[in-house]
Each structure stands twice: as structure tokens, then as C-alpha cells.
Amino acid sequence: MTDTKSGGRLSPLELMTKLISFPTVSRDTNLPLVDWVEDYLGSHGITAHRWPDPDQPHKAALFAHVGPEVEGAIVLSGHTDVVPVDGQPWDTDPWTVVEKDGRYYGRGTCDMKGYDALAIWALVEAHYAGVKRPLQLALSFDEEVGCTGAPPMIEAMQGVILKGASVIVGEPSNMKAVTGHKGGQGIYTHVVGFEVHSSIMHTGVSAILEAAKLISFATEKNAVNFAAEPTALGAMFDPPCTTWHVGMIEGGTAHNITAKDCKFAMDFRAVPGDDPDALVADYVARVREVEAGMQAVHPDTRIDLNIRFAVPPLRPEDGGEAEGIARAITGDNAGHVVSYGTEAGQFQAAGYSAVVCGPGDIAQAHQPNEFIEIAQFEAGHQFMRDLVARLM
């Protein structure tokens, strides 16, 4: 696989092929991939730093700096985890890159090991080119389960490598400069009722019926939000408002017993400008109202809440450098926002200028037979060539 003509440097395709060979599904380890990237960078004289997750010893983030030891680097940010392939009808081995019909197939080609490969390639090239402005690489984990790996990675980077200035998060955007996205939060809700025979249900508390009151909260909020006049920032999105959603629910043991337990995941996606803390407080207030009614029937009932993830929105920046760099290289001057969340909002919250710009179409992410168009991958490669040239 090594390209001997370039002194042991691998091409973007070779790098992507290697990264995809590691089945780094979020539930599993990413350490073999991290080990390989660390060794590969080290073979080129680049010191990589890892941050092992103390709560998950089988996972780690990796970051590195090349160029002069000064602040103000451009940061290339990607995640190493991918979604599962279980139950999906793949036509090829998902852990092997297959070229067919102008596309590269494989889990992560689009989301987002294709970009990771391009970022690693650019870091090595920048190192050998002797750039005058530094370039950094940041590879996180657990993005696919709520962007939970980036915040501790960003914190770990501080003081280990010099603070960067602008971050390009390479989620698939068809190489368009995405300057805004919704924030999101997931709240795991566990309603604990009191079991009795359903013929005397008034003496018990059905966790399912009480949970239904909270799930109705999502329906009511969506009705209000969709009916309201969108804000200036909200109008940029589709849909143009904050949305609430319940995608998972389980509970009950038999049709004739009031349910002891009901568990569900309440999520919201907030447009920039809507305060996530206020949204959570609104939900919590409704939860406590329902809980008080339950406990009036039986004191042993309760509702437990656990924040599953919290992703801040990416807000369009007035004259943001990251946006300026992406636009200057791609020539894209249109406005783009997306309704999904990324780690860009987390970098922005930590004081970086941030933009989302990467190869591939988000429609292919998480799909069976995931692919990236070769033309998109090549466009990403050209972007990295131009970026390195700008740092000279």
C-alpha cells in the first residue's frame, strides 16, 4: 500500500482504505485505528497525542500539530466512529473500499472516514512542505451517539498543542460551506409507576399512561412551533423551527397490569437563537407536574431524567475566518445551513471559528451500500491541496 515514490506517504485513497478496514462502530473500540494513525504520523516525524476516555478505556481521541509552534492553526476535525451495518443489505463488504460506477463503497466512505483520510494526508503534506501557518488534526469518537466525544477532546487539546483559530469539520456537505446547523439534546426519561390489576387502575399508576402525557408534550410543542412565525435565524432551516421527537419507547409487562416502567428518549433539535437550557427547563417543568400527580396517587412513583447528549447549534459568524477559508477555496458563496448537528457547534462554543465543509452527500450517511462519489472525493483532495498551499 505504501507509495514509495512519495517517501512512504500514502495517497488519500490508500488512507481511506486503511481507515475503513477498522470496524469502528460506536459501540466498539476505535483503538486499533488510533494506534495505526499514531504510528503512521510518527513514521513521518509527527507527534500525535491521544486522549483516552477514562470512562471507556477502549476508546480514545487523537490530535496533532504541524508547522510553527504558534497559535492560530487551522484545525481539520473528523470523527472515527461509524454507525452499525447490522441488518443492512450490503452488496459488498462494508469494511473494504470497493470502486464501482464512479463511486467508492464502504462504511464511512461518506460519513466520514473519507474526510479523515484527506485530513491525515493534508497534515503529512503540510509537515513536509514546511507551512508558515500551522495545521492541526483532531479525530474524535462517539460522534454518532450524540457528539459526546468531542468536548473532552477539545478540552484535552488545550495546553498540549497550541490553540487553533479556525476549524473545518468535514461532515458530508458536497464541499459546500455550511455555516449554521441546529443544536440538539436527548433526554432519557424513565417513568416509574405502581403496578395493580387494570380493573382497579385508579389505585395504581400506569407508567405508560403517564409517559403518554409527556410524549404529548412533544406534539403540542411542535404544533405551536410550526404555527409560529419563524425567527430570522430559524427561517434559514427546513423545518424553520425547533422540533421535538420521541424515537424510542418501551414499557409494560401485560395488558391487564398497570405498567411499572416506561422508558423513552425525548429529543429536540433547536434552531440557533432558541436557548437549549430554557427548552430543557420547559420539559423538566412538565415532567415534575406529571410526577406530582403520580405521587398524589402513590408516593413510590417517580420520573427519572438523564441527559443522553447535548449538541450546541452552529451559529453563522459575522466575518468568520473558517467560513472565509472554505469559501475562498471552494468558490462557494451561497448560504447553507443544515438541520442535523455536528461537532462544529462544540468547537465554536470553545472559542474557535467553525464551518462544516466536506466531501459527499449526507443522504448516503448511515445507509446500506454507503458510498462517496469519486468526483466528490477528488474535490476534497483538491481542497486539501489548496489549503496546504494557503498555509505556505
mmCIF file of C-alpha atoms in Angstrom:
data_model
loop_
_atom_site.group_PDB
_atom_site.id
_atom_site.type_symbol
_atom_site.label_atom_id
_atom_site.label_comp_id
_atom_site.label_asym_id
_atom_site.label_seq_id
_atom_site.Cartn_x
_atom_site.Cartn_y
_atom_site.Cartn_z
ATOM 1 C CA MET A 1 0.000 0.000 0.000
ATOM 2 C CA THR A 2 2.912 2.377 0.625
ATOM 3 C CA ASP A 3 3.693 4.826 -2.160
ATOM 4 C CA THR A 4 7.471 4.552 -2.383
ATOM 5 C CA LYS A 5 7.634 7.425 -4.862
ATOM 6 C CA SER A 6 6.496 9.828 -2.149
ATOM 7 C CA GLY A 7 8.773 8.580 0.629
ATOM 8 C CA GLY A 8 6.288 6.280 2.305
ATOM 9 C CA ARG A 9 3.404 8.717 2.130
ATOM 10 C CA LEU A 10 0.039 7.143 1.404
ATOM 11 C CA SER A 11 -2.464 8.608 -1.013
ATOM 12 C CA PRO A 12 -5.901 9.726 0.225
ATOM 13 C CA LEU A 13 -7.467 6.597 -1.271
ATOM 14 C CA GLU A 14 -4.918 4.352 0.411
ATOM 15 C CA LEU A 15 -5.528 6.118 3.705
ATOM 16 C CA MET A 16 -9.303 5.823 3.384
ATOM 17 C CA THR A 17 -8.998 2.136 2.518
ATOM 18 C CA LYS A 18 -6.955 1.554 5.663
ATOM 19 C CA LEU A 19 -9.266 3.555 7.940
ATOM 20 C CA ILE A 20 -12.366 1.759 6.670
ATOM 21 C CA SER A 21 -10.750 -1.624 7.341
ATOM 22 C CA PHE A 22 -11.162 -0.847 11.054
ATOM 23 C CA PRO A 23 -14.808 -1.596 12.049
ATOM 24 C CA THR A 24 -15.082 1.299 14.487
ATOM 25 C CA VAL A 25 -18.813 1.074 15.209
ATOM 26 C CA SER A 26 -19.595 3.407 18.116
ATOM 27 C CA ARG A 27 -20.386 0.534 20.479
ATOM 28 C CA ASP A 28 -16.929 -0.978 19.858
ATOM 29 C CA THR A 29 -13.322 0.095 20.254
ATOM 30 C CA ASN A 30 -11.549 2.583 17.994
ATOM 31 C CA LEU A 31 -8.100 1.923 19.473
ATOM 32 C CA PRO A 32 -6.719 -0.145 16.574
ATOM 33 C CA LEU A 33 -7.468 2.770 14.232
ATOM 34 C CA VAL A 34 -5.980 5.291 16.670
ATOM 35 C CA ASP A 35 -2.886 3.122 17.083
ATOM 36 C CA TRP A 36 -2.421 2.909 13.331
ATOM 37 C CA VAL A 37 -2.862 6.637 12.722
ATOM 38 C CA GLU A 38 -0.488 7.474 15.586
ATOM 39 C CA ASP A 39 2.132 5.109 14.168
ATOM 40 C CA TYR A 40 1.649 6.393 10.624
ATOM 41 C CA LEU A 41 2.067 10.018 11.669
ATOM 42 C CA GLY A 42 5.044 9.063 13.826
ATOM 43 C CA SER A 43 6.704 7.416 10.837
ATOM 44 C CA HIS A 44 6.706 10.868 9.257
ATOM 45 C CA GLY A 45 8.090 12.628 12.297
ATOM 46 C CA ILE A 46 4.723 13.949 13.512
ATOM 47 C CA THR A 47 3.938 13.595 17.203
ATOM 48 C CA ALA A 48 0.320 12.632 17.788
ATOM 49 C CA HIS A 49 -1.350 12.987 21.170
ATOM 50 C CA ARG A 50 -4.127 10.729 22.343
ATOM 51 C CA TRP A 51 -6.790 11.345 24.944
ATOM 52 C CA PRO A 52 -8.079 8.057 26.371
ATOM 53 C CA ASP A 53 -11.629 8.196 27.683
ATOM 54 C CA PRO A 54 -11.416 7.347 31.404
ATOM 55 C CA ASP A 55 -14.974 6.024 31.345
ATOM 56 C CA GLN A 56 -14.421 3.938 28.202
ATOM 57 C CA PRO A 57 -10.869 2.563 28.180
ATOM 58 C CA HIS A 58 -11.464 1.052 24.743
ATOM 59 C CA LYS A 59 -11.803 4.495 23.122
ATOM 60 C CA ALA A 60 -9.524 7.450 22.519
ATOM 61 C CA ALA A 61 -9.306 10.711 20.610
ATOM 62 C CA LEU A 62 -6.200 11.738 18.671
ATOM 63 C CA PHE A 63 -4.846 15.161 17.776
ATOM 64 C CA ALA A 64 -1.653 16.541 16.251
ATOM 65 C CA HIS A 65 0.034 19.813 15.216
ATOM 66 C CA VAL A 66 2.439 20.512 12.354
ATOM 67 C CA GLY A 67 4.128 23.714 11.346
ATOM 68 C CA PRO A 68 5.476 26.513 13.512
ATOM 69 C CA GLU A 69 4.824 26.315 17.253
ATOM 70 C CA VAL A 70 2.458 29.261 17.339
ATOM 71 C CA GLU A 71 -1.246 29.690 17.977
ATOM 72 C CA GLY A 72 -3.777 30.235 15.202
ATOM 73 C CA ALA A 73 -3.702 26.872 13.412
ATOM 74 C CA ILE A 74 -6.336 25.646 11.014
ATOM 75 C CA VAL A 75 -7.900 22.527 12.535
ATOM 76 C CA LEU A 76 -9.185 19.646 10.418
ATOM 77 C CA SER A 77 -11.797 17.842 12.502
ATOM 78 C CA GLY A 78 -13.399 14.455 11.940
ATOM 79 C CA HIS A 79 -14.806 11.548 13.918
ATOM 80 C CA THR A 80 -13.543 7.979 13.841
ATOM 81 C CA ASP A 81 -16.745 6.121 14.739
ATOM 82 C CA VAL A 82 -19.345 4.829 12.286
ATOM 83 C CA VAL A 83 -22.882 3.506 12.609
ATOM 84 C CA PRO A 84 -23.577 -0.259 12.613
ATOM 85 C CA VAL A 85 -24.132 -2.348 9.495
ATOM 86 C CA ASP A 86 -26.240 -4.947 11.348
ATOM 87 C CA GLY A 87 -29.294 -5.985 9.368
ATOM 88 C CA GLN A 88 -28.443 -3.791 6.389
ATOM 89 C CA PRO A 89 -28.466 -5.404 2.925
ATOM 90 C CA TRP A 90 -24.934 -4.643 1.729
ATOM 91 C CA ASP A 91 -23.855 -5.810 -1.723
ATOM 92 C CA THR A 92 -20.167 -5.571 -0.812
ATOM 93 C CA ASP A 93 -18.021 -5.998 2.283
ATOM 94 C CA PRO A 94 -18.708 -2.779 4.243
ATOM 95 C CA TRP A 95 -15.166 -2.804 5.677
ATOM 96 C CA THR A 96 -13.493 -2.908 2.280
ATOM 97 C CA VAL A 97 -13.458 0.019 -0.136
ATOM 98 C CA VAL A 98 -14.924 -1.089 -3.454
ATOM 99 C CA GLU A 99 -14.750 1.122 -6.541
ATOM 100 C CA LYS A 100 -17.762 0.784 -8.824
ATOM 101 C CA ASP A 101 -19.687 3.054 -11.204
ATOM 102 C CA GLY A 102 -17.775 6.178 -10.263
ATOM 103 C CA ARG A 103 -18.191 5.613 -6.538
ATOM 104 C CA TYR A 104 -16.243 4.301 -3.569
ATOM 105 C CA TYR A 105 -18.412 1.986 -1.455
ATOM 106 C CA GLY A 106 -17.794 1.154 2.198
ATOM 107 C CA ARG A 107 -18.962 2.069 5.686
ATOM 108 C CA GLY A 108 -17.583 5.505 6.410
ATOM 109 C CA THR A 109 -16.610 6.481 2.866
ATOM 110 C CA CYS A 110 -19.088 9.342 3.162
ATOM 111 C CA ASP A 111 -19.507 9.705 6.934
ATOM 112 C CA MET A 112 -16.691 10.410 7.463
ATOM 113 C CA LYS A 113 -13.522 8.400 7.028
ATOM 114 C CA GLY A 114 -13.187 9.763 3.524
ATOM 115 C CA TYR A 115 -12.617 13.194 5.027
ATOM 116 C CA ASP A 116 -10.461 11.779 7.816
ATOM 117 C CA ALA A 117 -8.170 10.279 5.183
ATOM 118 C CA LEU A 118 -7.943 13.597 3.358
ATOM 119 C CA ALA A 119 -7.170 15.403 6.626
ATOM 120 C CA ILE A 120 -4.394 12.942 7.527
ATOM 121 C CA TRP A 121 -2.974 13.317 4.007
ATOM 122 C CA ALA A 122 -3.030 17.117 4.326
ATOM 123 C CA LEU A 123 -1.313 17.041 7.735
ATOM 124 C CA VAL A 124 1.559 14.967 6.394
ATOM 125 C CA GLU A 125 1.872 17.121 3.269
ATOM 126 C CA ALA A 126 1.858 20.307 5.355
ATOM 127 C CA HIS A 127 4.583 18.851 7.558
ATOM 128 C CA TYR A 128 6.863 18.146 4.611
ATOM 129 C CA ALA A 129 6.017 21.431 2.874
ATOM 130 C CA GLY A 130 7.143 23.474 5.865
ATOM 131 C CA VAL A 131 3.997 25.563 6.152
ATOM 132 C CA LYS A 132 4.271 29.014 7.726
ATOM 133 C CA ARG A 133 0.898 28.736 9.433
ATOM 134 C CA PRO A 134 0.254 25.580 11.476
ATOM 135 C CA LEU A 135 -2.234 22.865 10.645
ATOM 136 C CA GLN A 136 -3.845 20.567 13.195
ATOM 137 C CA LEU A 137 -5.738 17.277 13.069
ATOM 138 C CA ALA A 138 -8.456 16.347 15.569
ATOM 139 C CA LEU A 139 -10.060 12.896 15.429
ATOM 140 C CA SER A 140 -12.849 12.234 17.926
ATOM 141 C CA PHE A 141 -15.018 9.260 18.891
ATOM 142 C CA ASP A 142 -18.695 8.756 19.767
ATOM 143 C CA GLU A 143 -19.965 11.407 17.376
ATOM 144 C CA GLU A 144 -22.635 9.023 16.146
ATOM 145 C CA VAL A 145 -24.115 8.602 19.631
ATOM 146 C CA GLY A 146 -24.595 12.302 20.333
ATOM 147 C CA CYS A 147 -21.275 14.091 19.693
ATOM 148 C CA THR A 148 -20.174 13.126 23.197
ATOM 149 C CA GLY A 149 -16.503 12.557 22.396
ATOM 150 C CA ALA A 150 -15.602 15.990 21.034
ATOM 151 C CA PRO A 151 -15.983 18.203 24.142
ATOM 152 C CA PRO A 152 -13.467 16.271 26.280
ATOM 153 C CA MET A 153 -11.134 16.051 23.262
ATOM 154 C CA ILE A 154 -11.291 19.819 22.729
ATOM 155 C CA GLU A 155 -10.563 20.376 26.411
ATOM 156 C CA ALA A 156 -7.672 17.894 26.282
ATOM 157 C CA MET A 157 -6.146 19.696 23.303
ATOM 158 C CA GLN A 158 -5.711 22.903 25.291
ATOM 159 C CA GLY A 159 -2.203 23.197 26.676
ATOM 160 C CA VAL A 160 -0.996 20.082 24.875
ATOM 161 C CA ILE A 161 -0.988 21.668 21.433
ATOM 162 C CA LEU A 162 -1.225 25.402 20.860
ATOM 163 C CA LYS A 163 -4.754 26.762 20.458
ATOM 164 C CA GLY A 164 -6.030 26.755 16.906
ATOM 165 C CA ALA A 165 -8.135 29.520 15.422
ATOM 166 C CA SER A 166 -10.434 28.014 12.809
ATOM 167 C CA VAL A 167 -11.954 24.561 12.434
ATOM 168 C CA ILE A 168 -13.134 22.837 9.287
ATOM 169 C CA VAL A 169 -15.426 19.961 10.267
ATOM 170 C CA GLY A 170 -15.581 17.617 7.293
ATOM 171 C CA GLU A 171 -19.084 16.181 7.586
ATOM 172 C CA PRO A 172 -20.506 15.488 4.107
ATOM 173 C CA SER A 173 -21.733 18.770 2.621
ATOM 174 C CA ASN A 174 -20.924 18.254 -1.078
ATOM 175 C CA MET A 175 -17.969 20.588 -0.458
ATOM 176 C CA LYS A 176 -20.332 23.465 0.331
ATOM 177 C CA ALA A 177 -19.628 25.848 3.199
ATOM 178 C CA VAL A 178 -22.253 25.128 5.861
ATOM 179 C CA THR A 179 -22.266 27.980 8.353
ATOM 180 C CA GLY A 180 -25.173 27.009 10.582
ATOM 181 C CA HIS A 181 -26.866 23.940 11.986
ATOM 182 C CA LYS A 182 -29.385 23.119 14.643
ATOM 183 C CA GLY A 183 -28.414 22.129 18.140
ATOM 184 C CA GLY A 184 -29.801 19.050 19.800
ATOM 185 C CA GLN A 185 -30.356 17.441 23.138
ATOM 186 C CA GLY A 186 -31.509 13.994 24.153
ATOM 187 C CA ILE A 187 -33.193 13.330 27.478
ATOM 188 C CA TYR A 188 -33.642 9.726 28.552
ATOM 189 C CA THR A 189 -36.891 9.581 30.522
ATOM 190 C CA HIS A 190 -37.811 6.737 32.877
ATOM 191 C CA VAL A 191 -41.322 6.803 34.326
ATOM 192 C CA VAL A 192 -41.721 4.549 37.374
ATOM 193 C CA GLY A 193 -45.346 3.697 38.135
ATOM 194 C CA PHE A 194 -47.138 1.420 40.609
ATOM 195 C CA GLU A 195 -48.498 -1.943 39.474
ATOM 196 C CA VAL A 196 -52.071 -3.033 40.162
ATOM 197 C CA HIS A 197 -54.632 -5.069 38.256
ATOM 198 C CA SER A 198 -56.046 -2.942 35.466
ATOM 199 C CA SER A 199 -59.586 -3.471 36.802
ATOM 200 C CA ILE A 200 -58.640 -1.214 39.743
ATOM 201 C CA MET A 201 -56.255 1.016 37.842
ATOM 202 C CA HIS A 202 -57.346 4.070 39.844
ATOM 203 C CA THR A 203 -55.400 2.679 42.814
ATOM 204 C CA GLY A 204 -52.217 2.315 40.816
ATOM 205 C CA VAL A 205 -50.154 4.443 38.448
ATOM 206 C CA SER A 206 -49.607 3.378 34.853
ATOM 207 C CA ALA A 207 -46.129 4.413 33.773
ATOM 208 C CA ILE A 208 -47.256 4.153 30.143
ATOM 209 C CA LEU A 209 -50.257 6.442 30.549
ATOM 210 C CA GLU A 210 -48.167 8.977 32.461
ATOM 211 C CA ALA A 211 -45.429 8.777 29.828
ATOM 212 C CA ALA A 212 -48.080 9.464 27.193
ATOM 213 C CA LYS A 213 -48.709 12.835 28.831
ATOM 214 C CA LEU A 214 -45.047 13.706 28.377
ATOM 215 C CA ILE A 215 -44.930 12.421 24.822
ATOM 216 C CA SER A 216 -47.925 14.629 24.098
ATOM 217 C CA PHE A 217 -45.692 17.497 25.210
ATOM 218 C CA ALA A 218 -43.633 16.936 22.035
ATOM 219 C CA THR A 219 -46.730 17.003 19.829
ATOM 220 C CA GLU A 220 -48.014 20.159 21.494
ATOM 221 C CA LYS A 221 -44.679 21.952 21.213
ATOM 222 C CA ASN A 222 -44.322 21.030 17.543
ATOM 223 C CA ALA A 223 -47.823 22.338 16.791
ATOM 224 C CA VAL A 224 -47.022 25.661 18.440
ATOM 225 C CA ASN A 225 -43.599 25.978 16.823
ATOM 226 C CA PHE A 226 -44.778 25.136 13.307
ATOM 227 C CA ALA A 227 -47.641 27.611 13.603
ATOM 228 C CA ALA A 228 -45.425 30.452 14.790
ATOM 229 C CA GLU A 229 -43.694 32.979 12.539
ATOM 230 C CA PRO A 230 -40.100 31.763 12.074
ATOM 231 C CA THR A 231 -37.300 33.845 13.511
ATOM 232 C CA ALA A 232 -34.708 35.317 11.154
ATOM 233 C CA LEU A 233 -32.263 32.511 12.010
ATOM 234 C CA GLY A 234 -34.973 29.866 12.066
ATOM 235 C CA ALA A 235 -36.166 30.814 8.581
ATOM 236 C CA MET A 236 -32.833 29.596 7.199
ATOM 237 C CA PHE A 237 -33.674 25.990 8.140
ATOM 238 C CA ASP A 238 -36.031 23.293 6.933
ATOM 239 C CA PRO A 239 -38.104 22.980 9.035
ATOM 240 C CA PRO A 240 -37.739 26.583 10.225
ATOM 241 C CA CYS A 241 -38.293 25.916 13.917
ATOM 242 C CA THR A 242 -37.219 23.856 16.887
ATOM 243 C CA THR A 243 -38.656 20.336 16.748
ATOM 244 C CA TRP A 244 -39.333 17.730 19.462
ATOM 245 C CA HIS A 245 -39.279 13.993 18.836
ATOM 246 C CA VAL A 246 -39.619 10.626 20.572
ATOM 247 C CA GLY A 247 -37.979 7.850 18.588
ATOM 248 C CA MET A 248 -37.822 5.007 21.125
ATOM 249 C CA ILE A 249 -40.206 3.749 23.793
ATOM 250 C CA GLU A 250 -40.605 0.584 25.850
ATOM 251 C CA GLY A 251 -42.673 -0.414 28.849
ATOM 252 C CA GLY A 252 -45.257 -2.653 30.472
ATOM 253 C CA THR A 253 -45.416 -6.361 31.237
ATOM 254 C CA ALA A 254 -49.005 -7.450 30.468
ATOM 255 C CA HIS A 255 -52.205 -5.992 29.032
ATOM 256 C CA ASN A 256 -54.068 -6.251 32.346
ATOM 257 C CA ILE A 257 -51.428 -4.743 34.670
ATOM 258 C CA THR A 258 -50.767 -1.033 35.075
ATOM 259 C CA ALA A 259 -47.219 -0.618 33.795
ATOM 260 C CA LYS A 260 -44.491 -0.345 36.416
ATOM 261 C CA ASP A 261 -41.966 1.120 33.962
ATOM 262 C CA CYS A 262 -41.948 3.120 30.762
ATOM 263 C CA LYS A 263 -38.747 4.390 29.178
ATOM 264 C CA PHE A 264 -38.431 6.666 26.187
ATOM 265 C CA ALA A 265 -35.981 9.046 24.534
ATOM 266 C CA MET A 266 -37.157 12.654 24.260
ATOM 267 C CA ASP A 267 -35.046 14.677 21.839
ATOM 268 C CA PHE A 268 -35.179 18.175 20.430
ATOM 269 C CA ARG A 269 -33.381 19.943 17.605
ATOM 270 C CA ALA A 270 -33.152 23.655 18.259
ATOM 271 C CA VAL A 271 -32.636 26.422 15.755
ATOM 272 C CA PRO A 272 -29.884 28.883 16.671
ATOM 273 C CA GLY A 273 -31.400 31.538 18.892
ATOM 274 C CA ASP A 274 -33.558 29.154 20.909
ATOM 275 C CA ASP A 275 -31.959 28.616 24.312
ATOM 276 C CA PRO A 276 -31.382 24.863 24.862
ATOM 277 C CA ASP A 277 -31.301 25.342 28.621
ATOM 278 C CA ALA A 278 -34.702 27.011 28.515
ATOM 279 C CA LEU A 279 -36.086 24.196 26.378
ATOM 280 C CA VAL A 280 -34.843 21.607 28.849
ATOM 281 C CA ALA A 281 -36.274 23.612 31.744
ATOM 282 C CA ASP A 282 -39.654 23.721 30.000
ATOM 283 C CA TYR A 283 -39.655 19.931 29.627
ATOM 284 C CA VAL A 284 -38.491 19.388 33.198
ATOM 285 C CA ALA A 285 -41.290 21.603 34.479
ATOM 286 C CA ARG A 286 -43.846 19.441 32.657
ATOM 287 C CA VAL A 287 -42.165 16.288 33.989
ATOM 288 C CA ARG A 288 -42.398 17.480 37.563
ATOM 289 C CA GLU A 289 -46.028 18.435 37.083
ATOM 290 C CA VAL A 290 -46.847 14.912 35.869
ATOM 291 C CA GLU A 291 -44.714 13.389 38.632
ATOM 292 C CA ALA A 292 -46.610 15.323 41.308
ATOM 293 C CA GLY A 293 -49.878 13.885 40.020
ATOM 294 C CA MET A 294 -48.424 10.377 40.123
ATOM 295 C CA GLN A 295 -47.148 10.753 43.665
ATOM 296 C CA ALA A 296 -50.525 12.014 44.799
ATOM 297 C CA VAL A 297 -51.787 8.504 43.984
ATOM 298 C CA HIS A 298 -48.778 6.572 45.294
ATOM 299 C CA PRO A 299 -45.614 8.012 46.903
ATOM 300 C CA ASP A 300 -43.267 5.370 45.462
ATOM 301 C CA THR A 301 -43.691 6.620 41.906
ATOM 302 C CA ARG A 302 -41.235 8.947 40.192
ATOM 303 C CA ILE A 303 -39.763 10.148 36.889
ATOM 304 C CA ASP A 304 -36.003 9.966 36.346
ATOM 305 C CA LEU A 305 -34.247 12.084 33.718
ATOM 306 C CA ASN A 306 -30.812 11.616 32.227
ATOM 307 C CA ILE A 307 -29.226 13.854 29.602
ATOM 308 C CA ARG A 308 -28.056 11.494 26.839
ATOM 309 C CA PHE A 309 -26.326 14.142 24.730
ATOM 310 C CA ALA A 310 -26.205 17.894 24.262
ATOM 311 C CA VAL A 311 -25.015 19.399 20.986
ATOM 312 C CA PRO A 312 -24.904 23.206 20.694
ATOM 313 C CA PRO A 313 -26.008 24.817 17.445
ATOM 314 C CA LEU A 314 -23.562 26.222 14.929
ATOM 315 C CA ARG A 315 -24.325 29.914 14.576
ATOM 316 C CA PRO A 316 -23.439 31.809 11.399
ATOM 317 C CA GLU A 317 -20.463 34.025 12.150
ATOM 318 C CA ASP A 318 -20.134 37.623 11.019
ATOM 319 C CA GLY A 319 -16.895 37.560 9.058
ATOM 320 C CA GLY A 320 -15.854 34.177 10.437
ATOM 321 C CA GLU A 321 -12.437 33.029 9.277
ATOM 322 C CA ALA A 322 -13.386 29.367 8.892
ATOM 323 C CA GLU A 323 -16.213 30.289 6.548
ATOM 324 C CA GLY A 324 -13.902 32.634 4.638
ATOM 325 C CA ILE A 325 -11.321 29.903 4.102
ATOM 326 C CA ALA A 326 -13.905 27.375 2.907
ATOM 327 C CA ARG A 327 -15.472 29.877 0.532
ATOM 328 C CA ALA A 328 -12.132 31.083 -0.831
ATOM 329 C CA ILE A 329 -11.050 27.540 -1.679
ATOM 330 C CA THR A 330 -14.351 26.155 -2.954
ATOM 331 C CA GLY A 331 -15.660 29.312 -4.622
ATOM 332 C CA ASP A 332 -18.996 28.683 -2.900
ATOM 333 C CA ASN A 333 -20.682 31.947 -1.932
ATOM 334 C CA ALA A 334 -24.213 30.677 -1.281
ATOM 335 C CA GLY A 335 -25.697 30.340 2.185
ATOM 336 C CA HIS A 336 -26.033 26.800 3.537
ATOM 337 C CA VAL A 337 -27.463 25.522 6.813
ATOM 338 C CA VAL A 338 -28.468 22.010 7.862
ATOM 339 C CA SER A 339 -30.856 20.576 10.419
ATOM 340 C CA TYR A 340 -28.524 17.878 11.732
ATOM 341 C CA GLY A 341 -25.912 18.567 14.401
ATOM 342 C CA THR A 342 -22.130 18.288 14.179
ATOM 343 C CA GLU A 343 -19.071 18.863 16.318
ATOM 344 C CA ALA A 344 -18.683 22.304 14.704
ATOM 345 C CA GLY A 345 -21.024 23.828 17.267
ATOM 346 C CA GLN A 346 -18.904 22.368 20.052
ATOM 347 C CA PHE A 347 -15.703 23.853 18.627
ATOM 348 C CA GLN A 348 -17.464 27.188 18.188
ATOM 349 C CA ALA A 349 -18.637 27.096 21.806
ATOM 350 C CA ALA A 350 -14.989 26.542 22.806
ATOM 351 C CA GLY A 351 -13.897 29.742 21.063
ATOM 352 C CA TYR A 352 -12.965 28.551 17.578
ATOM 353 C CA SER A 353 -14.302 29.891 14.300
ATOM 354 C CA ALA A 354 -16.042 26.917 12.693
ATOM 355 C CA VAL A 355 -17.531 25.762 9.423
ATOM 356 C CA VAL A 356 -18.774 22.435 8.057
ATOM 357 C CA CYS A 357 -17.265 21.563 4.689
ATOM 358 C CA GLY A 358 -16.569 18.050 3.487
ATOM 359 C CA PRO A 359 -16.984 15.728 0.508
ATOM 360 C CA GLY A 360 -20.021 13.543 -0.033
ATOM 361 C CA ASP A 361 -23.775 13.773 0.374
ATOM 362 C CA ILE A 362 -25.376 13.413 3.810
ATOM 363 C CA ALA A 363 -28.145 11.393 2.135
ATOM 364 C CA GLN A 364 -25.684 8.497 1.841
ATOM 365 C CA ALA A 365 -24.689 8.565 5.503
ATOM 366 C CA HIS A 366 -25.787 5.555 7.587
ATOM 367 C CA GLN A 367 -27.233 3.808 4.520
ATOM 368 C CA PRO A 368 -26.580 0.252 3.324
ATOM 369 C CA ASN A 369 -24.094 0.392 0.454
ATOM 370 C CA GLU A 370 -22.838 3.746 1.720
ATOM 371 C CA PHE A 371 -20.723 5.478 -0.905
ATOM 372 C CA ILE A 372 -18.950 8.653 -1.860
ATOM 373 C CA GLU A 373 -18.797 9.816 -5.444
ATOM 374 C CA ILE A 374 -15.220 9.662 -6.699
ATOM 375 C CA ALA A 375 -15.657 13.180 -8.056
ATOM 376 C CA GLN A 376 -16.536 14.375 -4.554
ATOM 377 C CA PHE A 377 -13.530 12.611 -3.044
ATOM 378 C CA GLU A 378 -11.290 14.206 -5.663
ATOM 379 C CA ALA A 379 -12.853 17.601 -4.929
ATOM 380 C CA GLY A 380 -11.971 17.064 -1.285
ATOM 381 C CA HIS A 381 -8.423 16.173 -2.293
ATOM 382 C CA GLN A 382 -8.108 19.377 -4.303
ATOM 383 C CA PHE A 383 -9.471 21.338 -1.350
ATOM 384 C CA MET A 384 -6.678 19.969 0.832
ATOM 385 C CA ARG A 385 -4.025 20.750 -1.800
ATOM 386 C CA ASP A 386 -5.273 24.333 -1.958
ATOM 387 C CA LEU A 387 -5.455 24.597 1.813
ATOM 388 C CA VAL A 388 -1.850 23.493 2.271
ATOM 389 C CA ALA A 389 -0.806 25.976 -0.397
ATOM 390 C CA ARG A 390 -2.587 28.782 1.501
ATOM 391 C CA LEU A 391 -0.576 27.961 4.622
ATOM 392 C CA MET A 392 2.766 28.404 2.847
#
